[in-house]
Coordinates of C-alpha atoms (C1' of nucleotides) in Angstrom, one line a residue:
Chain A
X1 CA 199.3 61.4 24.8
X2 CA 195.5 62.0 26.9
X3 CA 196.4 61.5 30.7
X4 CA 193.9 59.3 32.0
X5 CA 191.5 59.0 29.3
X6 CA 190.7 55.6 29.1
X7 CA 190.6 54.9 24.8
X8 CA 187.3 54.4 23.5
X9 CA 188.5 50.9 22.0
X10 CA 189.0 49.6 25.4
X11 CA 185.5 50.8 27.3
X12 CA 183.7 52.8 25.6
X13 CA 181.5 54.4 27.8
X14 CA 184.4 54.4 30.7
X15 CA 185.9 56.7 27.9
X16 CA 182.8 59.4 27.4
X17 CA 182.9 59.4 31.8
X18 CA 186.6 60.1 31.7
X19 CA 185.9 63.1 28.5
X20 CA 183.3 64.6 30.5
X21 CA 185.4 64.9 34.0
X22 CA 188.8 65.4 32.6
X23 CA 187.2 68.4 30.8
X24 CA 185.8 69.7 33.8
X25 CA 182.3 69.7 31.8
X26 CA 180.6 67.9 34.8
X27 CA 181.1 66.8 38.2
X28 CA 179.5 64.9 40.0
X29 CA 177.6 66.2 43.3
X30 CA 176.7 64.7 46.8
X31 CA 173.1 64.2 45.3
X32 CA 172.9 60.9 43.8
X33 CA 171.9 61.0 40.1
X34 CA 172.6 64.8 40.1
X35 CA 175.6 67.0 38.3
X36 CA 177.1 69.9 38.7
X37 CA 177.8 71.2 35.0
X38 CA 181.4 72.9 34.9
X39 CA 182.1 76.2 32.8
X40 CA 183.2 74.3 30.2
X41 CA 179.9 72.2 29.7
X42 CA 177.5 74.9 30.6
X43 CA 179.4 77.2 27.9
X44 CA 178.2 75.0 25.2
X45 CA 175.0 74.3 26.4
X46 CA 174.5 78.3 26.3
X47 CA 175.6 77.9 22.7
X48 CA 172.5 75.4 22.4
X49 CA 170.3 77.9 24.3
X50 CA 171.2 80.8 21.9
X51 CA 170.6 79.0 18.7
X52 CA 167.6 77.2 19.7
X53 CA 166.3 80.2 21.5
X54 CA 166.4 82.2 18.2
X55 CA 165.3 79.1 16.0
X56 CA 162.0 79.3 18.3
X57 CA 161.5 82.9 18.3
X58 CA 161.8 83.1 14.6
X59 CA 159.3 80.3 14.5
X60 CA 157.0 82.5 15.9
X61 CA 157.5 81.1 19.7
X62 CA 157.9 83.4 22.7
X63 CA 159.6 82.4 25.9
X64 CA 157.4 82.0 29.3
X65 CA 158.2 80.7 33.1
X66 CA 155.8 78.6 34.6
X67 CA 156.6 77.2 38.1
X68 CA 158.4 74.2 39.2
X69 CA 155.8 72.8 41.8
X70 CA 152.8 70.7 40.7
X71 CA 150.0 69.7 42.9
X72 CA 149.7 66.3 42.7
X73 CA 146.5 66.4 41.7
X74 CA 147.5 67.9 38.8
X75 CA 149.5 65.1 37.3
X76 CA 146.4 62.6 37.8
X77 CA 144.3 64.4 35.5
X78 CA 145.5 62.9 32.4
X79 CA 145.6 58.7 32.7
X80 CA 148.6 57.9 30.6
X81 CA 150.2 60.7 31.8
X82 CA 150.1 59.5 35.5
X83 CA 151.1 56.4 34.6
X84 CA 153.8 57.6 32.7
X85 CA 155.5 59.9 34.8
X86 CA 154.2 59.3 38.7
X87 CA 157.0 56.6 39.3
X88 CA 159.7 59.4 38.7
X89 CA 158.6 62.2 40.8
X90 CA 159.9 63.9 42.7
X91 CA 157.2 64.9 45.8
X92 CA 157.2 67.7 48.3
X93 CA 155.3 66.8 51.2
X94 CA 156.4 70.1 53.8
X95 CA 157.2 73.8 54.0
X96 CA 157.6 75.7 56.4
X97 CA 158.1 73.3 58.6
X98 CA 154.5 71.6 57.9
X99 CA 153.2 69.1 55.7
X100 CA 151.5 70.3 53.0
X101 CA 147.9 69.6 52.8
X102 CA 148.5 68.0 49.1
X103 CA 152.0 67.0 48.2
X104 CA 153.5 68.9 45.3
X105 CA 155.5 67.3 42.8
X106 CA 158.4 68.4 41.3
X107 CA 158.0 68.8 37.4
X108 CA 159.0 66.0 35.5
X109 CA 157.5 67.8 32.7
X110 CA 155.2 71.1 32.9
X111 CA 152.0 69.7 30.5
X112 CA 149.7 69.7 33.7
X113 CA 150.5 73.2 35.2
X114 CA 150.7 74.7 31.6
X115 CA 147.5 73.1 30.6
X116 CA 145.6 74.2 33.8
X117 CA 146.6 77.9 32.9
X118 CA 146.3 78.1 29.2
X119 CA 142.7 77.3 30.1
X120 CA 142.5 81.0 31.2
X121 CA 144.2 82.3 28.7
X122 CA 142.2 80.4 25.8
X123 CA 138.8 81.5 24.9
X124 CA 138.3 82.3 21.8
X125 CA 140.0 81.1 18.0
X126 CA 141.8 84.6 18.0
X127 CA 143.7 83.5 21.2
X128 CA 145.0 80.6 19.1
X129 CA 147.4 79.7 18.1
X130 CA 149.3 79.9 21.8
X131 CA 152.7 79.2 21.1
X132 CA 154.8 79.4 24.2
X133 CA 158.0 78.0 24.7
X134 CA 160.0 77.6 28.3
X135 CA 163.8 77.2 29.5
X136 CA 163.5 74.6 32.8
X137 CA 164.8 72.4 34.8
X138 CA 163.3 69.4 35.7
X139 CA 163.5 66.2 37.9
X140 CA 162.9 62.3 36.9
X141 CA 164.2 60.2 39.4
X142 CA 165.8 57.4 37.4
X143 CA 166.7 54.6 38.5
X144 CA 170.2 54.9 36.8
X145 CA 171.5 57.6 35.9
X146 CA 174.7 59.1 33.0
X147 CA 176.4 62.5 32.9
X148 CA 174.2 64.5 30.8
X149 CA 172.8 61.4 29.6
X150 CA 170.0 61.0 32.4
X151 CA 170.5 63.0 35.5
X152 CA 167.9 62.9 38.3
X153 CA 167.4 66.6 37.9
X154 CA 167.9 68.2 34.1
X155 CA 168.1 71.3 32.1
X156 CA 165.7 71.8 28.9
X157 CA 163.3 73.4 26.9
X158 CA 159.7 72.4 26.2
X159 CA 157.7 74.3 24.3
X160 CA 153.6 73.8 24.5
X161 CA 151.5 75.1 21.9
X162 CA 147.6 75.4 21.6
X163 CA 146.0 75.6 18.3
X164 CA 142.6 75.4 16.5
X165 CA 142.7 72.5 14.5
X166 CA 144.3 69.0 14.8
X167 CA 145.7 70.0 11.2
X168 CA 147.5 73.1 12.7
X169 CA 148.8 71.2 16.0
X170 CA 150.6 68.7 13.6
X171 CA 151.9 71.1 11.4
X172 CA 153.8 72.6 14.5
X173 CA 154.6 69.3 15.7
X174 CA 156.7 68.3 12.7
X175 CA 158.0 71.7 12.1
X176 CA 159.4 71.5 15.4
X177 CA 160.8 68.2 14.7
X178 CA 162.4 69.4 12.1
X179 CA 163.6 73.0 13.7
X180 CA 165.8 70.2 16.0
X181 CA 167.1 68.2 12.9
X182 CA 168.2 71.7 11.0
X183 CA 170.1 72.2 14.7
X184 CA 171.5 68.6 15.2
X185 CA 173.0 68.9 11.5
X186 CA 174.0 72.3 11.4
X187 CA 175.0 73.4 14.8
X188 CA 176.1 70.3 16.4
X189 CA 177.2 68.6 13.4
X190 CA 175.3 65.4 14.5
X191 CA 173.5 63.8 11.9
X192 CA 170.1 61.9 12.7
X193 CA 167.5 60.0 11.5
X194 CA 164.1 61.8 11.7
X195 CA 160.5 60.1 12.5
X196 CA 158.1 58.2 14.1
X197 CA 157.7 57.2 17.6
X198 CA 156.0 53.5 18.1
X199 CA 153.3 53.2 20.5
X200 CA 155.9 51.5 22.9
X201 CA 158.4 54.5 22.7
X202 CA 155.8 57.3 22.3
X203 CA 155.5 60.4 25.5
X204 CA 152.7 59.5 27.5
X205 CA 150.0 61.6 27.2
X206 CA 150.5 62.3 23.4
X207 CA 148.9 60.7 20.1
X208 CA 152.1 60.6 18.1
X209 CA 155.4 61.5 18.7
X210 CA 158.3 62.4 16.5
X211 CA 161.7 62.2 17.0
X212 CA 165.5 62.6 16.1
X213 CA 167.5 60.1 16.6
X214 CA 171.1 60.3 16.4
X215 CA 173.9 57.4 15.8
X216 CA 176.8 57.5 18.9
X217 CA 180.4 56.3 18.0
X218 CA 179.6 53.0 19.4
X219 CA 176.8 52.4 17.3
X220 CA 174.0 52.9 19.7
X221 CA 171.0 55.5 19.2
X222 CA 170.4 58.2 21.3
X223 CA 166.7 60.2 21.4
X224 CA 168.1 63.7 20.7
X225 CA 164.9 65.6 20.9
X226 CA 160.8 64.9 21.0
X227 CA 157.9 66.8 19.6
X228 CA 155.0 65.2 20.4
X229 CA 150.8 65.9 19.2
X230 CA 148.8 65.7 22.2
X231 CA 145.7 66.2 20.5
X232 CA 143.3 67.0 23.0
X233 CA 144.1 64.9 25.5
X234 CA 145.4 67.8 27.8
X235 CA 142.7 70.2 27.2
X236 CA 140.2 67.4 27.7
X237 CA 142.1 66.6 31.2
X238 CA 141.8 70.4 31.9
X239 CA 139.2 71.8 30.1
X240 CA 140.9 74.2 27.9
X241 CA 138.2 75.2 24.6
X242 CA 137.2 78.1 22.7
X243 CA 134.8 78.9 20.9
X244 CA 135.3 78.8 17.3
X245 CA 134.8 80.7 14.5
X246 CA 131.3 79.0 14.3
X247 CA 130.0 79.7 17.4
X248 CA 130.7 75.8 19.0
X249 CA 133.1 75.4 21.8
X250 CA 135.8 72.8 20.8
X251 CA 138.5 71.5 22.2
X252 CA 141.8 73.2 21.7
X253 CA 144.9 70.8 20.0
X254 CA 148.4 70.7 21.9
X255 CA 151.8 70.1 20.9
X256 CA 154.9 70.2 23.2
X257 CA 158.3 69.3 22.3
X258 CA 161.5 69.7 24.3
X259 CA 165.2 68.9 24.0
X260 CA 167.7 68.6 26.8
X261 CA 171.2 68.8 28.2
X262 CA 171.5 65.4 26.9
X263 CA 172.7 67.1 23.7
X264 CA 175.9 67.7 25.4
X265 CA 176.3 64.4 25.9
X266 CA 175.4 63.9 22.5
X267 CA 178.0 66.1 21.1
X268 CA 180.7 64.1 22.9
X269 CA 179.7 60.9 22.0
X270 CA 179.2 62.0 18.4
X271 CA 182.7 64.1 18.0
X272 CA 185.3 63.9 20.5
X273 CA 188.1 61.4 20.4
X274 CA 190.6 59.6 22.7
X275 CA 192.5 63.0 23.5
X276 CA 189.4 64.4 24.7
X277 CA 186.5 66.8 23.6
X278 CA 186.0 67.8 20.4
X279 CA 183.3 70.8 20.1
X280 CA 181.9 71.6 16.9
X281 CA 183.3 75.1 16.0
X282 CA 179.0 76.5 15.9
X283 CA 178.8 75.1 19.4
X284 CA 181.8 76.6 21.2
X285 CA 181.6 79.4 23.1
X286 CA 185.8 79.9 22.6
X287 CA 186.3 79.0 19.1
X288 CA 189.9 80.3 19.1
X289 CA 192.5 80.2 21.5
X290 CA 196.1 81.5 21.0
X291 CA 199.0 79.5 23.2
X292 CA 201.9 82.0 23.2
X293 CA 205.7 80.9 22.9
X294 CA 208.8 83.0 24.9
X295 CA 211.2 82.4 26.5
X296 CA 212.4 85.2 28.2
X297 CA 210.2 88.2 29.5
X298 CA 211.0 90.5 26.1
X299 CA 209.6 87.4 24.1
X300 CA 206.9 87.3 26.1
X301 CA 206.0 90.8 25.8
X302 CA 206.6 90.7 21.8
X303 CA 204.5 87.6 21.4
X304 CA 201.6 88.6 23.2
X305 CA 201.5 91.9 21.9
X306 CA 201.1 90.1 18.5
X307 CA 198.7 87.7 19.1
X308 CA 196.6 90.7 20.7
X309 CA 197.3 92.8 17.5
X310 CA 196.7 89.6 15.4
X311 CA 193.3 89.6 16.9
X312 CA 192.5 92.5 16.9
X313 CA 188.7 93.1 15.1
X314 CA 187.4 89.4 16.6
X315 CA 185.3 89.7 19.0
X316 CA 186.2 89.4 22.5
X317 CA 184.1 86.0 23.0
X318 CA 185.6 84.6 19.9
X319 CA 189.3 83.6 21.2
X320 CA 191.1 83.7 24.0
X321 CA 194.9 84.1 24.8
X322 CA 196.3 81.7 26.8
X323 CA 199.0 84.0 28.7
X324 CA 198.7 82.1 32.1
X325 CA 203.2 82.1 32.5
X326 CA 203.0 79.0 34.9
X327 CA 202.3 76.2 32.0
X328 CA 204.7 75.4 28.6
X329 CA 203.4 75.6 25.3
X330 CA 202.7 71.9 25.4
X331 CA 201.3 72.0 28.3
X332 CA 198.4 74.2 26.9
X333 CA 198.3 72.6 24.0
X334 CA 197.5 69.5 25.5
X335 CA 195.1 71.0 27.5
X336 CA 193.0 72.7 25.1
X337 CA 193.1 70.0 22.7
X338 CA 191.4 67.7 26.0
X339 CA 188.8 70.9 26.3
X340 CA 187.9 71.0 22.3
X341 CA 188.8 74.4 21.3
X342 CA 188.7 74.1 17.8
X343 CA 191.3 75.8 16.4
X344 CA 194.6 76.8 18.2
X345 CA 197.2 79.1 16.9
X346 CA 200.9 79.1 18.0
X347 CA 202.2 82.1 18.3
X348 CA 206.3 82.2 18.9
X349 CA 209.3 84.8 18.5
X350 CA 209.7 83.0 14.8
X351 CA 206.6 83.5 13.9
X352 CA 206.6 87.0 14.9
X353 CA 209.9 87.3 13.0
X354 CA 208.1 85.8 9.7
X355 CA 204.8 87.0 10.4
X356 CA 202.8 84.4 10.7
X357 CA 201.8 81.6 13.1
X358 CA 201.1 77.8 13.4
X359 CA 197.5 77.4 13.2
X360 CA 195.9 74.1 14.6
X361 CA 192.9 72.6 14.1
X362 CA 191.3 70.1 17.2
X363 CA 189.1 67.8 14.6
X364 CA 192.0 66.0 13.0
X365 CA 195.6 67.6 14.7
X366 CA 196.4 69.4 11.5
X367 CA 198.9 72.1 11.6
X368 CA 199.8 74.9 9.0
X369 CA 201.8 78.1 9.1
X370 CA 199.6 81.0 8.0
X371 CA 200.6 84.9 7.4
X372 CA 199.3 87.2 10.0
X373 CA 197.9 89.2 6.7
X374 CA 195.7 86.1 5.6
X375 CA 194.7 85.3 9.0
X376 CA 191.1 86.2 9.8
X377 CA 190.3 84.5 6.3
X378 CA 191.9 81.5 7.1
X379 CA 190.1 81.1 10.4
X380 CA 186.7 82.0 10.0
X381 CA 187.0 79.2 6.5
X382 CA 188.8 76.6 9.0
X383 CA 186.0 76.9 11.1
X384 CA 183.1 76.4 8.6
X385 CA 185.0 73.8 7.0
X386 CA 185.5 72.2 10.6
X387 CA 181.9 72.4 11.1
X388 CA 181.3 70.8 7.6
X389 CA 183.9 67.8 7.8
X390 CA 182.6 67.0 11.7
X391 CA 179.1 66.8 10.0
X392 CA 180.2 64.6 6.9
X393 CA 182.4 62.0 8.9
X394 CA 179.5 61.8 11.6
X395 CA 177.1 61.2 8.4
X396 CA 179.6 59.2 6.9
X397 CA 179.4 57.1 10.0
X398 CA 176.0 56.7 10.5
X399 CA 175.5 55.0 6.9
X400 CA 178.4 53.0 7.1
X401 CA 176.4 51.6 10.6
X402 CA 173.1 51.1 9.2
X403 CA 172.2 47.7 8.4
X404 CA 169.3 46.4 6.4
X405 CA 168.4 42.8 8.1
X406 CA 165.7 40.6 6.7
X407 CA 166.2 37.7 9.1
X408 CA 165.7 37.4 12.8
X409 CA 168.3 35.1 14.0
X410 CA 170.9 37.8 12.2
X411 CA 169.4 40.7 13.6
X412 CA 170.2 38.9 17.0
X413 CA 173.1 38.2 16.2
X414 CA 174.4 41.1 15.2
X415 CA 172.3 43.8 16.9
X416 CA 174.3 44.3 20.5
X417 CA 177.7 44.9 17.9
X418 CA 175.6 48.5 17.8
X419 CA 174.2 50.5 14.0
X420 CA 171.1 50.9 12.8
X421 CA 169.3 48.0 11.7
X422 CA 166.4 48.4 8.6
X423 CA 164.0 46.1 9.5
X424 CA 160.5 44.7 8.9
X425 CA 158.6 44.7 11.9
X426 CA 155.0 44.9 13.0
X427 CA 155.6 47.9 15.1
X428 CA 151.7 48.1 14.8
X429 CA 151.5 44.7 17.4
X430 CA 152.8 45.9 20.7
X431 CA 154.0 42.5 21.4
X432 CA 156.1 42.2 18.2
X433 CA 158.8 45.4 19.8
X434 CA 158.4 44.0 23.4
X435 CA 159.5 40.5 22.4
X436 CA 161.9 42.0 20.2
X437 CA 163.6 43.8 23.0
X438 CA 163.1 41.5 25.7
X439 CA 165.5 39.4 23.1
X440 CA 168.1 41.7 22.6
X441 CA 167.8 44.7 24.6
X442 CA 166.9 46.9 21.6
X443 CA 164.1 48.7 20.3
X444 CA 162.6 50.6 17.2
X445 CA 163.9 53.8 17.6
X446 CA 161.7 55.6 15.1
X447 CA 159.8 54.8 12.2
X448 CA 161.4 57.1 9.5
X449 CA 159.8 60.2 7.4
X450 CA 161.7 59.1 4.1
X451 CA 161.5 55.5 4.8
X452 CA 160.4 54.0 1.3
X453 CA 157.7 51.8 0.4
X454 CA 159.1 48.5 0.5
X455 CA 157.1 45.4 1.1
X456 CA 158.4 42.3 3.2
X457 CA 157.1 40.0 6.3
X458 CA 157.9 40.9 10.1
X459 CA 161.2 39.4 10.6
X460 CA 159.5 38.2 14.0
X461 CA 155.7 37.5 13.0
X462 CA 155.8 37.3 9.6
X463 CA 152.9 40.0 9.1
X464 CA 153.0 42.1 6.0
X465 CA 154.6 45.3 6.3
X466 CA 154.9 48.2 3.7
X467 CA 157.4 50.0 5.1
X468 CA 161.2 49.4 7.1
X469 CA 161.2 50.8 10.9
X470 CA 164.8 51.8 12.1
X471 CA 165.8 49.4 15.6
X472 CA 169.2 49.8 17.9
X473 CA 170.2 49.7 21.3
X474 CA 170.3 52.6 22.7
X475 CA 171.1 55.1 25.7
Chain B
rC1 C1' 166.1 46.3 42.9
rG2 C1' 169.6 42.2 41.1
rG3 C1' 174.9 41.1 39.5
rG4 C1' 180.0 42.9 39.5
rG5 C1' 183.6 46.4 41.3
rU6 C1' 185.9 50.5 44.1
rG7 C1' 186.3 53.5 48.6
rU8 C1' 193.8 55.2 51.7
rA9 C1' 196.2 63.5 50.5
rG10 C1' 193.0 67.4 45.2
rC11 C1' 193.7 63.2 41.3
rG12 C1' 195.7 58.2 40.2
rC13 C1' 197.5 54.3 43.1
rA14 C1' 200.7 50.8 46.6
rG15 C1' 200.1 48.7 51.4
rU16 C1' 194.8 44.7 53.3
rC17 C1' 195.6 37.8 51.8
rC18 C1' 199.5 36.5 56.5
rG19 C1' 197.6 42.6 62.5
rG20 C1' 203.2 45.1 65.0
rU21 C1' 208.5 47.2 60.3
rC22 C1' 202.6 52.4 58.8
rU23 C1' 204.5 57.9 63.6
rA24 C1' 200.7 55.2 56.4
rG25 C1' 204.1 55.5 51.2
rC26 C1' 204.6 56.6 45.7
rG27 C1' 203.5 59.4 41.1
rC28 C1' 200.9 63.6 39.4
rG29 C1' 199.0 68.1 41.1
rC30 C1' 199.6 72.2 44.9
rC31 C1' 203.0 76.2 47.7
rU32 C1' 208.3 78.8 47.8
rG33 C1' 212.8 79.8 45.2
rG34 C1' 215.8 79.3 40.9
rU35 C1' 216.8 77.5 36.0
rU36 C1' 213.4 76.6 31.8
rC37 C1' 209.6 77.6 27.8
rG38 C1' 208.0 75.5 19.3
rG39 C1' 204.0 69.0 22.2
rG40 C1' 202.2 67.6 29.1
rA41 C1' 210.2 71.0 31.9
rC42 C1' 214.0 70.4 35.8
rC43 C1' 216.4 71.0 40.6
rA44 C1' 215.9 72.1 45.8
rG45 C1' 212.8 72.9 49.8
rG46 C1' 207.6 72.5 51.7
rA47 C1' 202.2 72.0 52.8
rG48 C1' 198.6 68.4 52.6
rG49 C1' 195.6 62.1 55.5
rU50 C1' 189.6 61.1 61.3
rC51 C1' 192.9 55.0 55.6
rG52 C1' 184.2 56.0 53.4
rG53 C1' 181.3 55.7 58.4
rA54 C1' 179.8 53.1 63.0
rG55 C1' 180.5 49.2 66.2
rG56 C1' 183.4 45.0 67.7
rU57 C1' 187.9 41.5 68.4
rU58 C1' 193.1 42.5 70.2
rC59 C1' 198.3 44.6 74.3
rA60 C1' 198.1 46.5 69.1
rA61 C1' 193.6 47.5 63.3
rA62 C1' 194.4 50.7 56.8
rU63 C1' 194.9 45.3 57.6
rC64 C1' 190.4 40.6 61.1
rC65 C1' 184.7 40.4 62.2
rU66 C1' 179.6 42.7 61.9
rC67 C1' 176.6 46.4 60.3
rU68 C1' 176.2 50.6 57.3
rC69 C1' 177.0 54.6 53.5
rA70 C1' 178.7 56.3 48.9
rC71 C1' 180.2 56.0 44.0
rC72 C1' 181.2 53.4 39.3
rC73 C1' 180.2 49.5 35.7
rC74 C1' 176.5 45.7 33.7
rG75 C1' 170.9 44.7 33.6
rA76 C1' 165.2 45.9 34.6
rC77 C1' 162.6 52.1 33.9
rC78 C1' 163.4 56.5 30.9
rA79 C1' 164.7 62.7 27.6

RNA sequence: CGGGGUGUAGCGCAGUCCGGUCUAGCGCGCCUGGUUCGGGACCAGGAGGUCGGAGGUUCAAAUCCUCUCACCCCGACCA
């Protein structure tokens, strides 16, 4: 069927390479570690943009630029931050055909220069809460890197937010968290387990962080998006306070929280198959494209002035018509089904005749012959349906993955086979997770919201625990 | 940075072990013309290559030697 798409059975992750190039969402460029995004990726990360952008403006958030250099200096005003980040960096060290009398580094993340001009900005309560939120790129040089996985350099958004109270700057951190699970569920159909950070897994520089973690086709877990509490660790490092409604000068509280292209690359892993892409139908920037069938130029002529009058009302972005003469039908089927359009309608002289078409949707191959009269209807409903079934067999996937282990020496065992494992584990003891992945290459990848109360000994230490954390391999 | 692999036309590959038949070939794609068109059409003609790079051995190098670069996969770091 696919040309060239190695099947995800044989190697998997040679598979999501082959979806991401034969799809021309990515190439790769003469920079090591760097991509080029292709239309057909960028499209859907501007789908991301446009939901998320809203999500955060109606969440009271307003957009903002701040630069991409950061003097060094900068970046070594907050310890764990340094230690965190100043491996990865990218420096500058000339301009202008000098070096620079303090190297500048390239963002990595934008706390530090943020930080150091919010403390103009913030003097009093009523400038709080600040709740700013910016589109980037930035640059961590990694040692290895993945197609929209983990480039060198990468797109995002990272909002930073100042508020009053510790209570106010963890409200915003979990409603952020949770502003990315209502998008991973309902825009990218990609179901994911919400929570926790340990210490181990935490951003450096924040007290706590939350996450969403999402569950690939191969069973591994993928950090989908971060919304951290920084307390006031930043505006200690930069002396950011105001002066309260009580007359004392305090310390302001920070959140940030960002999410990346890596959603792409989430979306593939999570939906597509061994044809190639699948896009859910919210995320596509073409949710409709009409392949006409002729033969002869009248045909042609007659079919195409159907599909236009078929369409008629959509809006131009909506579908596409595929009248390029130099490809068959099957051709273009083939090669929409590798790029995801969602739903394809044939369009043929016997169609015309019984006024109707083939409609085709990408998620499971189905075909049906619709009337022209009931077609709008039938769409828009395939779509949302789409949109709903990509969700449920994603969900569907994710708990028939998720393990609850009690013993060690079956967690071992059975943990590099990929799923999510409920375990007992003294996340508390930073030794506990770094044994536990020196072992077997995994970690906990969040310590869930709804976890219950359960009580039961580390499966490593033995310690009591109250709880189950969640712990996978991961990406 | 370790381990493995690959670099030959836009893509996928053969040729490399055992140097000469390679003035480098095949499939796909591309260009021209015609016939086709309901699941990746067919015929005919054509364009396209510093064989990753540098050095060496040789009468002769895609092929042997040395060095080097890039990329991919698997680990250690991470959104």
């Amino acid at each position: 069927m696919s040309k060239g798409i190695t099947k995800r059975s044989d190697d998997y992750s040679q598979w999501y390479l082959d979806v991401v190039l034969k799809a021309e969402m990515a190439d790769y460029s003469p920079v090591r570690g760097c991509m080029v995004i292709r239309p057909t990726g960028y499209g859907i990360w501007e789908k991301i943009q446009q939901q998320l952008d809203r999500m955060f403006k109606e969440t009271g958030h307003v957009n903002a630029y701040f630069p991409m250099f950061i003097p060094e200096s900068f970046l070594q005003k907050e310890a764990e931050h340094v230690e965190g980040f100043a491996p990865e960096c990218a420096m500058v060290t000339h301009g202008g055909g000098k070096k620079l009398e303090e190297p500048l580094a390239i963002r990595p993340t934008s706390e530090t220069i943020i930080w150091s001009t919010y403390k103009n900005w913030i003097s009093s309560h009523r400038d709080l809460p600040l709740l700013i939120n910016q589109w980037a790129n930035v640059c961590r040089w990694e040692m290895r890197t993945r197609l929209f996985l983990r480039t060198t350099e990468f797109l995002w958004q990272e909002g930073h937010t100042a508020h009053a109270t510790h209570e106010e700057a963890e409200e915003e951190t979990f409603k952020m968290v949770n502003v990315y699970r209502d998008f991973a569920e309902n825009y990218m159909a990609m179901p994911v387990l919400v929570g926790r950070k340990t210490e181990a897994e935490k951003f450096a520089g924040a007290e706590h962080t939350y996450c969403i973690e999402a569950m690939m086709q191969d069973g591994k877990a993928l950090q989908a998006g971060t919304s951290h509490h920084l307390g006031q660790k930043f505006a200690q490092a930069f002396d950011v306070k105001f002066q309260d409604k009580d007359g004392e000068l305090k310390y302001v509280q920070a959140s940030s929280w960002g999410v990346s292209t890596r959603l792409v690359g989430g979306m593939v892993m999570t939906h597509s198959d061994d044809n190639g892409l699948v896009v859910p139908p919210r995320l596509a920037p073409t949710p409709v494209v009409f392949v006409p069938i002729y033969r002869k130029d009248e045909e042609r002529a007659l079919v195409l002035e159907k599909a236009e009058a078929l369409a008629a009302g959509w809006d131009k972005l909506f579908y596409k018509i595929d009248d390029r003469d130099q490809y068959k039908p099957g051709y273009k089927f083939a090669e929409w089904e590798l790029k995801g359009i969602p739903v394809r309608i044939e369009i043929g002289p016997r169609d015309v005749a019984s006024d109707s078409v083939v409609v085709v949707r990408r998620d499971t191959g189905e075909k049906e012959s619709v009337s022209a009269e009931a077609l709008h209807g039938h769409v828009e409903t395939l779509l949302e349906n789409m949109q709903a079934d990509m969700f449920a067999r994603a969900k569907k996937r994710m708990e028939e993955n998720t393990f609850t282990v009690d013993s060690y020496e079956e967690y071992k065992e059975r943990v590099a086979d990929g799923g999510f494992y409920r375990v007992f584990l003294d996340h508390a003891n930073p030794e506990v997770e770094q044994q536990m992945q020196e072992d077997t290459r995994s970690t906990i990848r969040c310590i869930p919201f709804d976890a219950p109360e359960e009580s039961g000994p580390c499966m490593i230490t033995g310690a009591p625990c109250s709880y189950r954390v969640v712990a996978a391999q991961s990406y």
